[in-house]
C-alpha cells in the first residue's frame, strides 16, 4: 500500500492551554485567566514552508509560525472579542533581535524590545480592546519561529514594565494539553454558547465522521482523483468502503454546516449509486429515484459514461405532460432535446434557442415543472465527471405558504456544474439551482460552478439553517443567494449560513448590463450569515442587503473591479463612489460588521493595483464573533487557513473555487495555500 503525503499539508492539533498562575523575575501574575487567543484568529505577512499562522494560537508548543524573511515580518491575533492587558510570546529559536507589539488598525505601539527568547511576557500597556494585535519582527538573525502568541486579561498583581524578562520557572509552570479530552471540552464549551437554532452545528465533532488524518490508501486516492479509474475498479468493492473513501477525501465543512455527513453512514449502511447512460431508465429519473428518500445515499456519475460534456435537464421529467407540450408547441422528443425543437422552429443561434425555449415558452408558473426535492442523508457528487445541469437544479426540503412541509438534514452537493439559460426576472418556474427550505439543516454546498443561472445559485428560505457554502464559483448570476423570501416570516430568524472562499464574478462583457443588478450576496432577512475570505469581481453596487433584524458578519473579503470600468475621471472619486455604493444597504434595526474588507481596481486578470486599496467601513447595529458558534475543530481549521483580503486571497480563491478548481484545504489530499499558489495564476473570470 502506498501512502500519499501531499506537499505542504499541515497536521492540525486542537489543544487548550491552562495557565492558572505564572511567575517571572519574581513577580506574581495572580490570575491570568484563559488564553483569549485560543478562540481567536491569526494572520500575518508571510509564511515559510510548513508553518502556519494558526500555529501561534493552537496551544501546541511544538508547532510554530515562521515568516519567509527576517525584517518587518508580522504575525497578528484578531477577533479576540474581549479586553486584554498581557501578551506572552514564545519563540523556539531565539533569533529575533528587534520587535514591537502594536494595534493593527491604528499602528499604536504598546511595547517594543530586542530579543524575545523562549518566553517574553509583555504587560503594563493598560487594558486594550482592539480587533487585531500584531507582533512585528523588525529584525532577526534568521527567520524566527514563533510557537505561541498568547493573549490574557490578567486580574491579579502585575509588572509595571512593558517588557519582563523570561525565566525557567515560568516556562515549567505553563502546561499545554493536546489530548482528545481537551478538544472535547472545547467543543462542549462552544456548544453551550451557541444559539438554539444552530445547536446541531455546535455539537462535539465526534458525530461519526471518517478519519481525515490518513493514511489514505492508494486505491482511495485513485478513486477520488483519477477519471480513468471507475468506481468499482479498485480493491475497494463494498459501497461502505467506497463511500467512506469519498467522504474522507472530500473532507469536512467548516462553519454552520460542519455536521453535514451527506450519504456517509458511520454505522455501515452507506449506499453508492452510480448514474449511468446504459440503464434503461433516463439519467434524470435515476437521479430523482436516488435523491427522493432518506436512506444514506452517495450518488456519483459513471466516469466512462460522463467522460465528455453531458447535459442533464431535470425539467425533462415533465416532458410527457400535456401542458408542457402545449407550451412549447412540440413533441415529447423535442422537449427532451430542446436543440431539436430550436432547429425545427428556426432558432439556430444558441443564445436565442435557450432564451426562446426556457425563458419564453416555459416561463409559466402553472406548468408542472418544479425543482426535484432532495431527501435527508444524501450526497450528489460530480467528481470525475463532465455532467452538467441545464436551466434548473434542486430543492432541499419543501415549504408551503411559509411553513415547512418536508425537512431534510445532512445533505452535501459538491463538484456540480449548473448552467442556466440566462436571467429572466421573476421567472414563473423559479429556476433556482439549489434551494434550501422547509427548516432543512446540516447542508454543505461545496465546489460547484454556477454560470448565468436564471435565478439564484443557492437560496435559503423558510427557516433552513446550519448551511455552509464554500469554494463555489458563481459567474454572471444576478441574484446569487436570497436568505428569507418575506419580511413577515419570523421563521427565518432560524437561518444560519457560512459562506467562505467563494468567487462571485461578473465577467467584463456583462459589467454594464449586470452592474447595478448583480447583487444579493446575500439578501438577508431576519437570519444570520457569516462571510469570510470571499472574492467579488466586477461588483459595483449593493453587494448585499441586510433587513428586518438580520445579522451579517463580513470578514476579510476582497472586491476587485477592472480598472477599464473606472466611471469617474479622477481615480479617487471613482473609488469613493464604489466605496459608497457597495455595502450601503443596511436597513434600520439590522446588524452588519465588516472587518478587513477591501476594494481595489485591477486588470482583467484581477491583478490588483495596490495603490487603489480602499477599505469598506459601513456598519450598523451589533455583531458578535459568529465563529464562536462553531466547534473548536472548525474554528481551528478556519484560523489555520484564513488570509487577509489581498492578492493571495484573490489568486487562491480563483484557483480553487468551482467544480474544476484545485483541491481546497477541506480535503486531506490538498496542499496548503502556498502550494496551490505555486502552481501558477489562473484566470479570475
XYZ file of C-alpha atoms in Angstrom:
685
model
C 0.000 0.000 0.000
C 1.335 3.419 -0.955
C 0.660 6.271 1.443
C 0.063 9.694 -0.033
C 1.524 12.734 1.733
C 0.644 15.842 -0.290
C 3.194 18.681 -0.276
C 2.746 21.345 2.332
C -0.003 19.557 4.221
C -0.157 20.606 7.859
C -1.182 18.297 10.695
C -3.677 20.056 12.949
C -3.730 19.908 16.729
C -6.514 21.305 18.875
C -5.493 21.936 22.443
C -6.392 24.013 25.454
C -3.700 25.852 27.380
C -4.222 26.005 31.118
C -2.181 28.608 32.947
C -3.552 29.383 36.422
C -0.595 31.492 37.506
C 2.756 32.480 36.113
C 5.858 33.891 37.815
C 8.534 35.867 36.043
C 11.505 37.716 37.554
C 9.955 37.226 40.972
C 6.700 38.996 40.055
C 3.452 37.063 40.588
C 0.742 37.120 37.923
C -2.035 36.022 40.229
C -4.775 35.272 37.712
C -4.093 35.375 34.006
C -7.428 33.788 33.173
C -7.909 31.927 29.899
C -5.699 32.410 26.864
C -8.017 34.532 24.701
C -6.024 33.736 21.561
C -7.222 30.118 21.548
C -10.652 31.186 20.314
C -9.397 33.956 18.031
C -7.965 34.110 14.513
C -4.471 34.658 13.204
C -2.851 36.093 10.102
C 0.458 37.546 9.099
C 2.751 38.951 6.444
C 4.197 35.691 5.075
C 4.752 32.027 5.905
C 7.825 29.893 5.443
C 7.466 26.338 4.221
C 5.495 24.062 6.525
C 4.476 26.753 9.005
C 1.061 28.278 9.623
C -0.360 31.453 11.128
C -2.770 29.304 13.128
C 0.117 27.541 14.852
C 0.590 30.518 17.195
C -2.928 30.147 18.633
C -3.249 26.350 18.853
C -1.839 25.851 22.361
C 0.791 23.470 20.955
C 4.311 24.488 21.988
C 5.991 22.390 19.285
C 4.229 23.945 16.268
C 5.185 27.400 15.076
C 4.849 30.239 12.576
C 7.970 31.147 10.656
C 7.977 34.043 8.165
C 9.757 33.890 4.844
C 12.023 36.816 5.769
C 13.790 38.406 8.742
C 12.806 42.091 8.551
C 9.423 43.752 9.165
C 7.518 40.485 9.284
C 4.178 40.390 11.101
C 2.055 37.855 12.971
C -1.313 39.037 14.296
C -4.071 37.723 16.548
C -7.534 39.007 15.592
C -11.158 38.714 16.654
C -10.105 38.415 20.280
C -13.546 39.520 21.383
C -12.507 40.802 24.837
C -10.187 43.227 26.581
C -6.595 42.149 27.289
C -3.619 43.582 29.129
C -0.951 40.888 28.897
C 0.705 39.132 25.967
C 3.119 36.214 26.148
C 5.271 35.399 23.114
C 7.065 32.050 22.929
C 9.903 31.773 20.421
C 11.624 28.470 19.698
C 14.898 29.503 18.079
C 15.711 32.846 19.731
C 16.701 34.689 16.545
C 14.658 37.891 16.991
C 16.791 40.974 17.584
C 14.124 43.706 17.487
C 10.324 43.631 17.840
C 7.271 45.707 18.644
C 3.691 44.979 19.740
C 1.083 47.225 18.116
C -2.556 47.849 17.310
C -3.030 46.701 13.716
C -5.605 49.349 12.793
C -4.006 52.448 14.314
C -0.330 51.496 14.477
C -0.204 52.442 18.169
C 2.838 50.733 19.708
C 2.058 49.008 23.011
C 5.578 47.744 23.676
C 8.914 47.102 21.978
C 12.168 45.374 22.697
C 15.147 43.487 21.408
C 15.205 39.724 21.944
C 12.141 37.571 22.649
C 13.671 34.390 23.991
C 11.740 31.263 24.911
C 9.124 33.339 26.725
C 8.537 37.072 26.607
C 5.886 38.461 28.970
C 4.595 41.816 27.764
C 2.349 43.867 30.063
C 1.979 47.312 31.555
C 0.293 48.800 28.476
C -3.135 49.003 30.068
C -6.419 47.390 29.115
C -6.867 47.146 25.350
C -9.849 46.103 23.269
C -8.764 46.078 19.627
C -9.710 43.997 16.613
C -6.159 42.815 15.912
C -2.883 42.988 17.826
C 0.357 42.486 15.886
C 3.805 41.285 16.810
C 6.137 42.883 14.270
C 9.565 41.281 13.897
C 11.613 44.331 12.961
C 14.808 42.313 12.587
C 16.143 38.813 13.243
C 19.395 36.961 12.617
C 17.394 34.262 10.791
C 13.716 33.560 10.303
C 12.200 33.368 13.819
C 9.951 30.524 14.909
C 7.068 31.862 16.998
C 5.400 28.978 18.796
C 2.631 30.802 20.680
C 1.141 34.301 20.738
C -0.879 34.206 23.976
C -3.307 36.946 24.995
C -4.658 37.359 28.524
C -6.662 39.677 30.731
C -4.673 39.498 33.969
C -6.636 40.489 37.091
C -4.104 39.982 39.874
C -0.813 41.740 40.516
C 1.379 42.663 37.581
C 4.570 44.158 36.338
C 4.800 47.842 35.661
C 7.222 47.169 32.873
C 6.110 46.619 29.311
C 8.910 44.082 28.829
C 9.531 41.448 31.503
C 12.452 39.080 31.383
C 11.722 35.403 30.985
C 12.595 32.716 33.487
C 12.874 28.958 33.513
C 10.314 28.611 36.300
C 7.569 30.335 34.368
C 8.007 28.043 31.406
C 7.810 24.955 33.568
C 4.548 26.083 35.142
C 2.736 26.624 31.825
C 1.164 23.412 30.611
C -0.086 22.722 27.110
C -2.553 19.880 26.649
C -3.162 18.333 23.255
C -5.426 15.451 24.162
C -8.773 14.431 22.778
C -10.192 15.198 26.205
C -9.258 18.879 25.979
C -10.610 19.046 22.438
C -13.885 17.601 23.661
C -14.071 20.151 26.463
C -13.509 22.961 23.984
C -16.240 21.612 21.731
C -18.658 21.399 24.630
C -17.969 24.984 25.558
C -18.724 26.050 22.026
C -21.969 24.151 22.166
C -23.044 25.889 25.344
C -22.531 29.323 23.810
C -24.362 28.627 20.578
C -27.846 29.758 19.738
C -30.653 27.241 19.951
C -31.319 27.337 16.233
C -27.815 26.118 15.481
C -27.403 23.529 18.184
C -26.518 20.778 15.759
C -23.634 22.738 14.287
C -22.134 23.426 17.663
C -22.083 19.894 18.927
C -18.986 17.826 19.501
C -17.029 16.797 16.460
C -17.436 13.117 17.393
C -20.558 12.579 15.299
C -19.215 9.772 13.155
C -17.026 11.486 10.588
C -14.446 9.341 8.798
C -10.787 9.733 9.671
C -9.452 12.682 7.686
C -5.905 12.480 9.012
C -4.922 9.410 6.984
C -3.267 7.301 5.971
C -5.285 7.197 2.763
C -4.791 4.169 0.571
C -3.541 4.465 -2.975
C -6.773 2.892 -4.233
C -8.825 5.528 -2.438
C -6.710 8.333 -3.868
C -7.175 6.866 -7.362
C -10.937 6.694 -6.910
C -11.119 10.309 -5.822
C -8.684 11.822 -8.326
C -8.252 9.613 -11.415
C -11.013 9.844 -14.059
C -9.800 6.632 -15.703
C -10.374 4.528 -12.558
C -14.082 3.757 -12.360
C -15.946 3.319 -9.120
C -15.593 -0.454 -8.776
C -12.162 -0.787 -10.431
C -10.070 -0.979 -7.246
C -9.812 -3.263 -4.251
C -12.484 -1.106 -2.583
C -15.570 -3.103 -3.545
C -18.271 -2.582 -0.943
C -20.452 0.507 -1.012
C -19.394 1.356 2.522
C -15.679 1.264 1.631
C -16.123 3.439 -1.435
C -18.421 5.953 0.242
C -16.094 6.252 3.220
C -13.240 6.945 0.808
C -15.275 9.633 -0.954
C -16.302 11.250 2.321
C -12.740 11.141 3.618
C -11.164 12.690 0.514
C -13.845 15.360 0.178
C -13.120 16.467 3.736
C -15.358 18.264 6.162
C -17.236 21.543 6.011
C -16.360 24.357 8.394
C -18.828 26.826 9.812
C -22.521 26.318 10.390
C -22.735 23.339 8.013
C -19.879 21.470 9.665
C -22.009 18.470 10.708
C -23.174 17.546 7.207
C -22.382 13.878 6.570
C -24.457 13.504 3.426
C -24.705 9.921 2.238
C -21.985 8.609 4.528
C -23.310 6.454 7.355
C -20.688 5.691 10.038
C -22.809 2.717 11.102
C -22.090 0.940 7.833
C -25.299 1.465 5.851
C -23.903 3.767 3.154
C -25.170 3.110 -0.344
C -23.298 4.100 -3.502
C -25.487 4.925 -6.501
C -23.727 5.221 -9.860
C -25.658 7.150 -12.514
C -25.120 5.605 -15.952
C -26.211 6.184 -19.542
C -26.598 2.465 -20.244
C -29.530 1.996 -17.876
C -32.981 1.641 -19.438
C -34.109 4.445 -17.102
C -33.217 8.006 -18.066
C -30.385 9.765 -16.280
C -32.839 12.275 -14.813
C -35.100 9.526 -13.454
C -32.126 7.684 -11.930
C -31.142 10.873 -10.102
C -34.698 11.505 -8.920
C -35.001 7.942 -7.614
C -31.699 8.256 -5.748
C -32.381 11.605 -4.061
C -36.008 11.052 -3.051
C -35.770 9.019 0.161
C -33.918 9.441 3.442
C -31.611 6.418 3.155
C -27.879 7.129 3.228
C -27.045 7.526 -0.447
C -23.843 8.835 -2.054
C -24.565 9.498 -5.730
C -21.820 9.655 -8.385
C -21.638 9.546 -12.178
C -20.071 6.706 -14.138
C -16.664 8.003 -15.147
C -16.692 6.416 -18.591
C -20.256 7.402 -19.479
C -19.728 11.015 -18.394
C -16.158 11.499 -19.602
C -17.296 14.141 -22.094
C -19.747 17.015 -21.648
C -23.147 15.533 -20.824
C -26.208 17.706 -20.359
C -28.818 16.806 -17.739
C -32.165 18.586 -17.604
C -34.313 17.720 -14.623
C -37.208 19.556 -16.333
C -37.315 16.597 -18.767
C -39.119 14.548 -16.115
C -42.249 16.527 -17.035
C -41.799 16.418 -20.820
C -44.699 13.966 -21.215
C -47.119 16.381 -19.539
C -49.731 17.803 -21.979
C -49.426 21.332 -20.549
C -45.676 21.342 -21.163
C -46.069 20.061 -24.730
C -48.730 22.667 -25.347
C -46.475 25.423 -24.030
C -43.656 24.567 -26.429
C -45.968 23.578 -29.288
C -43.895 20.470 -29.833
C -43.400 16.774 -29.170
C -42.014 14.937 -26.154
C -38.831 14.199 -28.122
C -38.442 17.917 -28.891
C -38.986 18.764 -25.236
C -36.288 16.321 -24.131
C -33.928 17.601 -26.816
C -34.640 21.328 -26.911
C -31.965 21.827 -29.579
C -34.066 19.701 -31.907
C -37.052 21.911 -31.055
C -34.971 25.005 -31.828
C -33.812 23.598 -35.168
C -37.373 22.716 -36.136
C -38.604 26.192 -35.193
C -35.872 28.243 -36.809
C -33.814 29.248 -33.740
C -30.302 28.417 -34.880
C -28.389 30.735 -32.534
C -27.568 29.018 -29.192
C -28.417 32.028 -27.048
C -31.626 32.672 -28.945
C -32.529 28.981 -28.660
C -32.122 28.935 -24.872
C -33.976 32.207 -24.463
C -36.948 31.150 -26.582
C -37.342 27.631 -25.190
C -36.695 28.164 -21.472
C -37.431 31.832 -20.853
C -40.339 32.347 -23.228
C -42.227 29.088 -23.794
C -41.614 27.676 -20.289
C -42.000 30.960 -18.372
C -45.332 29.955 -16.844
C -45.922 29.310 -13.138
C -48.836 26.979 -13.906
C -46.655 24.417 -15.669
C -45.921 21.274 -13.585
C -42.127 21.704 -13.770
C -40.600 22.061 -10.306
C -37.173 21.540 -8.755
C -36.871 17.901 -7.591
C -36.678 17.596 -3.800
C -33.653 16.022 -2.116
C -34.248 13.917 0.998
C -32.054 13.514 4.065
C -28.671 11.774 4.164
C -27.839 12.447 0.532
C -24.676 13.424 -1.332
C -24.729 14.337 -5.008
C -21.062 14.234 -6.025
C -19.921 15.276 -9.507
C -16.231 14.493 -9.094
C -14.532 12.820 -12.056
C -17.430 13.549 -14.414
C -18.343 16.130 -17.032
C -22.061 16.079 -16.333
C -23.795 19.445 -16.105
C -27.326 20.552 -15.223
C -29.209 22.847 -17.571
C -31.759 25.502 -16.578
C -32.694 24.378 -13.046
C -31.473 22.315 -10.126
C -32.754 21.010 -6.805
C -34.664 21.852 -3.661
C -33.574 20.592 -0.245
C -36.836 20.262 1.671
C -40.234 21.722 0.800
C -42.487 24.521 2.025
C -45.967 25.899 1.500
C -47.117 29.413 2.407
C -44.083 29.953 4.616
C -44.388 26.666 6.528
C -42.173 23.594 6.274
C -43.854 20.616 4.598
C -40.724 18.443 4.200
C -37.481 18.774 6.137
C -34.174 17.249 5.069
C -30.996 17.044 7.092
C -27.409 16.126 6.280
C -27.124 16.922 2.571
C -23.965 17.542 0.520
C -23.958 18.906 -3.034
C -20.420 19.012 -4.408
C -18.497 19.343 -7.667
C -21.623 20.012 -9.717
C -21.875 22.191 -12.814
C -25.037 24.297 -13.191
C -25.579 26.171 -16.453
C -28.538 28.458 -16.780
C -30.399 29.772 -19.779
C -29.880 33.423 -18.927
C -31.589 35.554 -16.322
C -35.310 36.280 -16.531
C -36.690 38.438 -13.732
C -39.304 36.556 -11.683
C -39.371 33.536 -13.981
C -42.600 31.613 -13.492
C -40.817 28.335 -12.736
C -38.433 29.891 -10.162
C -35.412 28.054 -11.602
C -33.097 28.176 -8.592
C -30.140 25.856 -8.855
C -30.082 24.981 -5.134
C -32.885 25.984 -2.765
C -32.630 25.043 0.929
C -36.014 25.371 2.595
C -38.544 23.810 4.959
C -36.308 24.092 8.065
C -33.791 21.737 6.448
C -30.378 21.783 8.077
C -26.789 20.476 8.141
C -26.140 21.243 4.485
C -22.820 21.667 2.638
C -22.820 23.300 -0.817
C -19.204 22.940 -1.924
C -17.071 23.442 -5.030
C -19.901 23.857 -7.515
C -19.942 26.066 -10.604
C -22.947 28.276 -11.400
C -22.957 30.051 -14.758
C -25.620 32.530 -15.960
C -28.373 30.869 -13.958
C -31.967 32.007 -14.375
C -32.439 32.696 -10.690
C -30.302 32.030 -7.620
C -27.228 29.895 -7.168
C -28.163 28.909 -3.600
C -31.241 30.375 -1.920
C -32.158 29.782 1.723
C -35.836 30.008 2.673
C -38.402 29.103 5.342
C -36.071 28.647 8.295
C -33.397 26.407 6.743
C -30.278 26.566 8.904
C -26.745 25.324 9.550
C -25.584 25.647 5.955
C -22.079 26.179 4.581
C -21.417 27.403 1.026
C -17.706 27.091 0.227
C -15.384 27.272 -2.774
C -18.241 27.765 -5.240
C -17.723 29.694 -8.474
C -20.738 31.908 -9.196
C -20.438 33.600 -12.593
C -22.858 36.105 -14.121
C -25.607 35.315 -11.613
C -27.707 38.387 -10.872
C -29.263 37.163 -7.623
C -26.790 34.787 -6.028
C -28.440 33.992 -2.723
C -31.646 35.065 -1.041
C -31.813 34.405 2.707
C -35.510 34.654 3.570
C -38.134 35.465 0.955
C -40.507 37.611 3.013
C -40.108 40.319 5.640
C -43.050 38.929 7.593
C -41.817 35.355 8.112
C -40.380 35.116 11.591
C -39.363 31.509 10.880
C -36.388 32.951 9.001
C -34.824 34.038 12.275
C -33.525 30.449 12.349
C -31.431 30.853 9.167
C -27.699 30.401 9.778
C -25.199 30.249 6.926
C -21.451 30.381 6.479
C -20.104 31.480 3.100
C -16.349 31.316 2.592
C -13.846 31.164 -0.279
C -16.500 31.596 -2.954
C -15.782 33.506 -6.179
C -18.638 35.810 -7.203
C -17.803 37.021 -10.695
C -19.416 39.341 -13.214
C -17.495 38.949 -16.447
C -16.202 42.070 -18.169
C -18.668 41.573 -21.035
C -21.648 41.950 -18.691
C -20.312 44.638 -16.386
C -22.619 47.394 -17.561
C -25.610 45.105 -18.166
C -25.385 43.447 -14.735
C -23.501 46.142 -12.860
C -26.439 47.640 -10.992
C -28.319 44.356 -10.592
C -25.712 41.692 -9.774
C -26.167 41.706 -6.024
C -27.884 39.851 -3.156
C -24.856 38.115 -1.650
C -26.929 37.723 0.405
C -30.262 39.496 0.674
C -30.725 38.627 4.333
C -33.985 38.837 6.267
C -34.019 38.077 9.993
C -31.380 35.318 9.849
C -27.631 35.204 10.469
C -24.807 34.870 7.945
C -21.035 34.792 8.350
C -18.989 35.551 5.225
C -15.208 35.480 5.128
C -12.468 35.173 2.507
C -14.832 35.533 -0.451
C -13.781 37.272 -3.665
C -16.032 39.580 -5.701
C -15.103 40.542 -9.254
C -16.753 43.495 -11.036
C -19.479 44.196 -8.476
C -20.388 47.865 -8.379
C -23.493 48.361 -6.219
C -25.299 46.845 -3.210
C -23.449 43.532 -2.950
C -25.672 42.574 -0.021
C -28.810 43.747 1.745
C -29.461 43.274 5.473
C -33.094 43.709 6.509
C -35.633 43.100 9.285
C -33.137 42.455 12.071
C -30.793 40.233 10.068
C -27.170 39.807 11.184
C -24.263 39.728 8.728
C -20.595 39.432 9.641
C -18.338 40.172 6.641
C -14.650 39.449 7.260
C -11.555 39.601 5.056
C -13.486 39.701 1.776
C -11.839 41.128 -1.357
C -13.506 43.143 -4.134
C -11.688 43.866 -7.388
C -13.096 45.881 -10.288
C -11.500 46.061 -13.718
C -9.817 49.462 -13.954
C -11.127 49.731 -17.524
C -14.543 50.427 -15.976
C -13.435 53.402 -13.893
C -16.509 55.619 -14.024
C -15.038 58.914 -12.829
C -12.214 60.919 -14.370
C -10.409 61.030 -11.053
C -9.477 57.600 -9.725
C -10.055 58.656 -6.116
C -13.543 59.850 -6.994
C -14.208 56.519 -8.730
C -13.062 54.561 -5.687
C -15.106 56.760 -3.359
C -18.219 56.153 -5.448
C -17.745 52.380 -5.302
C -16.936 52.571 -1.596
C -20.200 54.406 -1.004
C -22.339 52.078 -3.102
C -21.101 48.548 -2.462
C -22.006 47.867 1.186
C -24.553 50.536 1.971
C -27.815 48.534 2.029
C -28.090 48.045 5.795
C -31.657 48.661 6.880
C -32.714 50.014 10.260
C -32.683 47.562 13.186
C -30.347 45.236 11.273
C -26.812 44.264 12.174
C -23.708 44.387 9.993
C -19.988 44.492 10.631
C -17.236 44.418 8.042
C -13.691 43.660 9.209
C -10.700 43.690 6.885
C -12.836 44.220 3.739
C -11.061 45.969 0.872
C -11.721 47.159 -2.673
C -9.166 47.533 -5.477
C -9.021 48.438 -9.127
C -7.168 45.813 -11.144
C -6.868 44.400 -14.620
C -8.984 41.713 -16.292
C -6.802 39.037 -14.643
C -7.556 40.508 -11.187
C -4.014 41.699 -10.599
C -4.756 44.476 -8.142
C -3.332 47.981 -8.204
C -2.051 48.200 -4.639
C -2.259 51.985 -4.664
C -6.048 51.794 -5.033
C -6.679 49.744 -1.879
C -9.801 51.144 -0.227
C -11.353 49.834 2.966
C -15.130 49.419 3.166
C -16.206 50.641 6.581
C -20.017 50.679 6.619
C -21.509 49.253 9.811
C -24.783 49.036 11.675
C -26.186 47.504 14.843
C -24.185 44.967 16.822
C -22.484 41.791 15.558
C -20.711 39.259 17.759
C -17.961 36.866 16.682
C -20.176 34.280 14.977
C -17.341 31.754 14.749
C -17.804 31.124 18.471
C -20.927 29.157 17.498
C -18.755 26.650 15.600
C -16.922 23.673 17.059
C -13.310 24.022 18.136
C -12.222 21.863 15.182
C -13.984 24.167 12.758
C -12.502 27.312 14.298
C -9.045 25.769 14.249
C -9.285 24.979 10.537
C -10.597 28.452 9.734
C -7.821 30.139 11.685
C -5.176 27.964 10.069
C -6.132 28.776 6.504
C -7.593 32.255 6.728
C -5.985 35.016 4.655
C -6.116 38.774 4.746
C -8.002 40.321 1.846
C -5.417 40.838 -0.869
C -3.735 39.345 -3.932
C -3.013 35.960 -2.356
C -6.644 35.544 -1.371
C -7.858 36.550 -4.833
C -5.469 34.140 -6.533
C -6.155 31.259 -4.121
C -9.934 31.510 -4.465
C -9.654 31.880 -8.247
C -7.549 28.700 -8.350
C -9.749 26.575 -6.092
C -13.364 27.733 -6.475
C -15.718 25.759 -8.689
C -16.032 22.202 -9.936
C -12.783 22.231 -11.887
C -10.597 24.161 -9.443
C -7.683 22.831 -7.411
C -8.365 20.872 -4.233
C -9.133 23.286 -1.379
C -7.966 22.978 2.198
C -11.019 20.932 3.293
C -9.576 17.867 1.574
C -6.744 15.944 3.262
C -5.329 15.419 -0.238
C -4.812 19.164 -0.751
C -1.567 21.042 -0.465
C -1.565 24.185 1.631
C -2.456 27.620 0.294
C 1.034 28.498 -0.858
C 1.457 25.180 -2.622
C -1.682 25.984 -4.629
C -0.374 29.469 -5.408
C 2.932 27.993 -6.556
C 1.095 26.120 -9.327
C 0.590 29.393 -11.191
C -2.053 32.052 -11.625
C -5.379 31.068 -13.185
C -7.992 33.353 -14.789
C -10.348 35.013 -12.327
C -13.155 35.430 -14.895
